[in-house]
Coordinates of C-alpha atoms and ligand atoms in Angstrom, one line a residue:
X1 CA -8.9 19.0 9.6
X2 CA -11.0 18.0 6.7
X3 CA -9.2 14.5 4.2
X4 CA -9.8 12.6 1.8
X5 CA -8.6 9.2 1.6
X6 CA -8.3 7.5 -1.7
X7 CA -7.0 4.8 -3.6
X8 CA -7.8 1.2 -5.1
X9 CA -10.1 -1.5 -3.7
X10 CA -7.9 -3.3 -1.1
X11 CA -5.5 -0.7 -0.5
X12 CA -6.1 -0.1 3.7
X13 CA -8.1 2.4 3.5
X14 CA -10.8 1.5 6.1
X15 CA -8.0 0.3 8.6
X16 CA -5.7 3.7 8.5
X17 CA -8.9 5.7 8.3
X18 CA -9.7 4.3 11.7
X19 CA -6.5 5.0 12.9
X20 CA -6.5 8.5 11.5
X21 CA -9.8 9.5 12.9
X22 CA -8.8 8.1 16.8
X23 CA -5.4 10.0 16.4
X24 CA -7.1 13.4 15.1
X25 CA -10.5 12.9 16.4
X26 CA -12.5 13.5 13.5
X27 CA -14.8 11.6 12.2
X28 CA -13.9 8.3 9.1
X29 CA -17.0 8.4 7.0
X30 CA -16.7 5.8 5.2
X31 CA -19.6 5.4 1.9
X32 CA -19.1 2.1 1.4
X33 CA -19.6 1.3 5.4
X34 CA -22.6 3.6 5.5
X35 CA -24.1 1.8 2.3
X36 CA -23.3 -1.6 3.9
X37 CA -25.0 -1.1 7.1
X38 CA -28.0 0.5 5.1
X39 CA -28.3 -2.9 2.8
X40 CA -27.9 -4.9 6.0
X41 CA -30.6 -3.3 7.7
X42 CA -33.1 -3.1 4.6
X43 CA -33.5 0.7 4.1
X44 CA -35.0 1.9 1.1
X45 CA -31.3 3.3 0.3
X46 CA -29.9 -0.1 1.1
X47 CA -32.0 -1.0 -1.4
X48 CA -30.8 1.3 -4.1
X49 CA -27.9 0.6 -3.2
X50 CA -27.4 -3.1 -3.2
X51 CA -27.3 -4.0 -6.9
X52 CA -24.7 -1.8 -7.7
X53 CA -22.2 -2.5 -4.9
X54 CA -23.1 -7.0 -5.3
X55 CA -22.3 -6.3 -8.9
X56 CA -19.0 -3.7 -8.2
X57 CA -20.5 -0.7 -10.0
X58 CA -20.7 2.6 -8.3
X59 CA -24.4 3.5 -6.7
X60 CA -25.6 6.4 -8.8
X61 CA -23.9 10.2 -8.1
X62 CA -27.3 11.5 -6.9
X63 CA -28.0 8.6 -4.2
X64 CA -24.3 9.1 -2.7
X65 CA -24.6 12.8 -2.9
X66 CA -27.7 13.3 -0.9
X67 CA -26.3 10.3 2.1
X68 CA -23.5 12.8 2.2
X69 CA -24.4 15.5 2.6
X70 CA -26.4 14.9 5.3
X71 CA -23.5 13.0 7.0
X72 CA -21.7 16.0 6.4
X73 CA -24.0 17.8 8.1
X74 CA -24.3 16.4 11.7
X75 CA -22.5 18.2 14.7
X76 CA -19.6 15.5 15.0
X77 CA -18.1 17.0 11.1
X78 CA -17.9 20.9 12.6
X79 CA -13.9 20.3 14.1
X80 CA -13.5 18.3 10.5
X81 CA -13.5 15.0 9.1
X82 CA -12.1 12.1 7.2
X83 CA -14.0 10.6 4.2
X84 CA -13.3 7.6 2.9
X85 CA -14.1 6.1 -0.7
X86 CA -15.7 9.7 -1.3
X87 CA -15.7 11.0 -3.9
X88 CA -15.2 8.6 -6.4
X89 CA -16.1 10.5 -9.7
X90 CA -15.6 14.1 -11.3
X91 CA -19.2 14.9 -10.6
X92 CA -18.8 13.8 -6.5
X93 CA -15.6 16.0 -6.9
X94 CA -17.9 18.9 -8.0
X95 CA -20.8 18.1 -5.7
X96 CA -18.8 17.4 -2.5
X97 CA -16.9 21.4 -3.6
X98 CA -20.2 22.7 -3.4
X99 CA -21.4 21.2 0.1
X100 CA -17.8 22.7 1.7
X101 CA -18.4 25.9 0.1
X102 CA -22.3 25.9 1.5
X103 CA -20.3 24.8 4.8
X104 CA -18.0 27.8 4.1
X105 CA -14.8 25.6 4.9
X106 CA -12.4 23.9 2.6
X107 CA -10.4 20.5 2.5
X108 CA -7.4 20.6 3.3
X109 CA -5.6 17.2 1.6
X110 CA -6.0 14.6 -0.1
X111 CA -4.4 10.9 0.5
X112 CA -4.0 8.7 -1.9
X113 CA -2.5 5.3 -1.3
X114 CA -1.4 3.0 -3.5
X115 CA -1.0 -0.7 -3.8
X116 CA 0.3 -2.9 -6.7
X117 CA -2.3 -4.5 -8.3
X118 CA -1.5 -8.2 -7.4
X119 CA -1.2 -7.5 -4.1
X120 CA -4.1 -6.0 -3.7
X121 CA -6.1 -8.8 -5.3
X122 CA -4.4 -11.6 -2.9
X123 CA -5.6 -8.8 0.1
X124 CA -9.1 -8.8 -0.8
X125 CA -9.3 -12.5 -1.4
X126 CA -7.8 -12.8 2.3
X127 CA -10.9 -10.6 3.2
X128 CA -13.3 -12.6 2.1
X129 CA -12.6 -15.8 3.5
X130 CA -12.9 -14.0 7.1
X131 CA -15.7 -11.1 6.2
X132 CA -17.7 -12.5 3.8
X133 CA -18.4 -9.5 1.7
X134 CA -20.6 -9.9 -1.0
X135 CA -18.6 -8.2 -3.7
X136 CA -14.9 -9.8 -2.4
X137 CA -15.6 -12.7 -5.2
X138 CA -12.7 -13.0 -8.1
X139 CA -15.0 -11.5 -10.6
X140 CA -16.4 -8.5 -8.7
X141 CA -12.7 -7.8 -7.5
X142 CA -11.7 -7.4 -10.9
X143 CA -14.6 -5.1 -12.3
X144 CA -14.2 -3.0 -9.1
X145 CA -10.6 -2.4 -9.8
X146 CA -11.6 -1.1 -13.0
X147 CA -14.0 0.8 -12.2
X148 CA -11.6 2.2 -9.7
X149 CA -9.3 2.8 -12.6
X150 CA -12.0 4.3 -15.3
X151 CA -13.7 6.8 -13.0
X152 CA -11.5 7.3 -10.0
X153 CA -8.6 7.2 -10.5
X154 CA -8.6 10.8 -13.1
X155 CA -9.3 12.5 -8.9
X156 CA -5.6 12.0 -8.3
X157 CA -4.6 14.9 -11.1
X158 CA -7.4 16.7 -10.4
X159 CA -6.2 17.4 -6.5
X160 CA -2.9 17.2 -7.6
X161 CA -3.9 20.1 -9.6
X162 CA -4.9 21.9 -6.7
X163 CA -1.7 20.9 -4.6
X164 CA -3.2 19.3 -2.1
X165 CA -2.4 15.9 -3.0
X166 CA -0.1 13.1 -0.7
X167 CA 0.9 9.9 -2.5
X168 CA 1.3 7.0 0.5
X169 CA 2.7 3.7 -0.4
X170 CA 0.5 1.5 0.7
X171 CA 2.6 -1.6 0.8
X172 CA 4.2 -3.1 4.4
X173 CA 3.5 -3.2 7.2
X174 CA 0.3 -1.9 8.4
X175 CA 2.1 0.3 11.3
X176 CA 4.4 1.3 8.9
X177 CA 1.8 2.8 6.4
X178 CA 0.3 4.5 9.2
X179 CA 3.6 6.4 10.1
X180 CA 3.9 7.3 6.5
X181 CA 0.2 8.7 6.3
X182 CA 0.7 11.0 9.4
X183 CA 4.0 12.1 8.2
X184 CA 1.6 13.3 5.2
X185 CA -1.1 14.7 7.1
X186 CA 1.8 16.8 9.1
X187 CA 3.1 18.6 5.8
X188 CA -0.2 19.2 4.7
X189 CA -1.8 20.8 7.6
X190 CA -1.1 23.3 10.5
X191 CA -4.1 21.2 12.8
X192 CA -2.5 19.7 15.9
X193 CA -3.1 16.4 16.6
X194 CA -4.3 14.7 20.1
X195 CA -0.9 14.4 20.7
X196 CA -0.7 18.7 20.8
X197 CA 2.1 18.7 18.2
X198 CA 1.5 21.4 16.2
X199 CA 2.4 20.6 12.1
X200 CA 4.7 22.9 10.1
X201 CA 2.2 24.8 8.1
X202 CA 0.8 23.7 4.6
X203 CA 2.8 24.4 1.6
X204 CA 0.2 26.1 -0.4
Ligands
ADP301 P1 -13.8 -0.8 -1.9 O1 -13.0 0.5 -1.8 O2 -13.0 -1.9 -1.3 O3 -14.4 -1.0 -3.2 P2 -16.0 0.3 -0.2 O4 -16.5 -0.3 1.0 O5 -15.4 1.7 -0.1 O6 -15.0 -0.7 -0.9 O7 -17.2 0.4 -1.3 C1 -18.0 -0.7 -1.6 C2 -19.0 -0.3 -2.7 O8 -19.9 0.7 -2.2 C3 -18.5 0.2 -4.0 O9 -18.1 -0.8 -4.8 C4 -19.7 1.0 -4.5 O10 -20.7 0.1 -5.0 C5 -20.3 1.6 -3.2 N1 -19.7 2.9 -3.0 C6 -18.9 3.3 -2.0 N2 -18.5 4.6 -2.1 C7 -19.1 5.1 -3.2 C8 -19.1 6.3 -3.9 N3 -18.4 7.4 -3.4 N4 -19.8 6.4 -5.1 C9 -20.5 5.4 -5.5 N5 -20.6 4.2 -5.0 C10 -19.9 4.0 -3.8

């Protein structure tokens, strides 16, 4: 099973992409994580990295490219995978088509969840009083959510286009989100999950 998770900054994406993975063992890669460890250990690509992500821009197409493709490429992606806050622009779209195509597999949906806007802010504020993330200020907050909106959100039509798209309401409960992103996952895929149920085969 190969997915995308998208939406917004604050949505849930890192907490139902955990969930996901353990329940169709697969692999979350999640960019931001992978950057994160990478400025926290000092790498030269934490240090590419760094300015972009303390100021809420996106690290350059070429840098999160290369990181993943070579992610993609490790033994633990074969069965499929999960990635999460990849891609994030029209050129990652184009990039990360290439990499499946060179893998000769395919994706096979694309989850988008969706938060309102004030909500989401009040979320990410919670965040940082316990995580202490560098870019969870007010200001960063804000310029992330429009970078979200200028260059990421355009991906939604783009899949939709394909029909592979699932729109998840991200609001509630967090077990009820969860419910309502496996329900999507089952219409979108004929992949059993750990479980052995078998999903009704993808309208496509
Ligand atoms: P959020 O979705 O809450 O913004 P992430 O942890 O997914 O948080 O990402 C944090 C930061 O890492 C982003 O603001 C950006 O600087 C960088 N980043 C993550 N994924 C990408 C990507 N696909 N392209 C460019 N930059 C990325």
């Amino acid at each position: 099973m190969r997915l995308i998770l998208m939406g917004p900054p604050g949505a849930g994406k890192g907490t139902q992409a955990t969930r996901i993975s353990e329940r169709y063992g697969i692999p979350a890669i999640s960019t931001g994580d992978i950057f994160r460890a990478n400025v926290a250990a000092g790498t030269p690509l934490g240090v590419a990295a760094q300015t972009y992500m303390d100021a809420g821009e996106y690290v350059p197409d070429e840098v999160t490219n290369a990181m993943v493709r070579d992610r993609l490429a490790h033994p633990d992606c074969q069965r499929g995978f999960l990635l999460d806050g990849y891609p994030r622009t029209l050129e990652q779209v184009k990039e990360l088509d290439q990499m499946l195509a060179d893998l000769g597999t395919q994706l096979d949906g694309v989850l988008v969840l969706s938060v309102d806007a004030g909500v989401l802010v009040e979320r990410l504020l919670d965040r940082a009083a316990t995580e202490a993330r560098a870019d969870d200020t007010r200001n960063v907050i804000g310029r992330r959510q429009q970078v979200y909106e200028e260059q990421t959100a355009p991906l939604v039509s783009e899949y939709d286009a394909r029909g592979i798209l699932a729109h998840i309401d991200g609001f509630g409960r967090i077990d009820h989100v969860t419910d309502r992103v496996y329900t999507a996952i089952s219409r979108l895929s004929s992949v059993p999950d750990r479980t052995g149920r078998l999903a009704p085969p993808a309208r496509r």
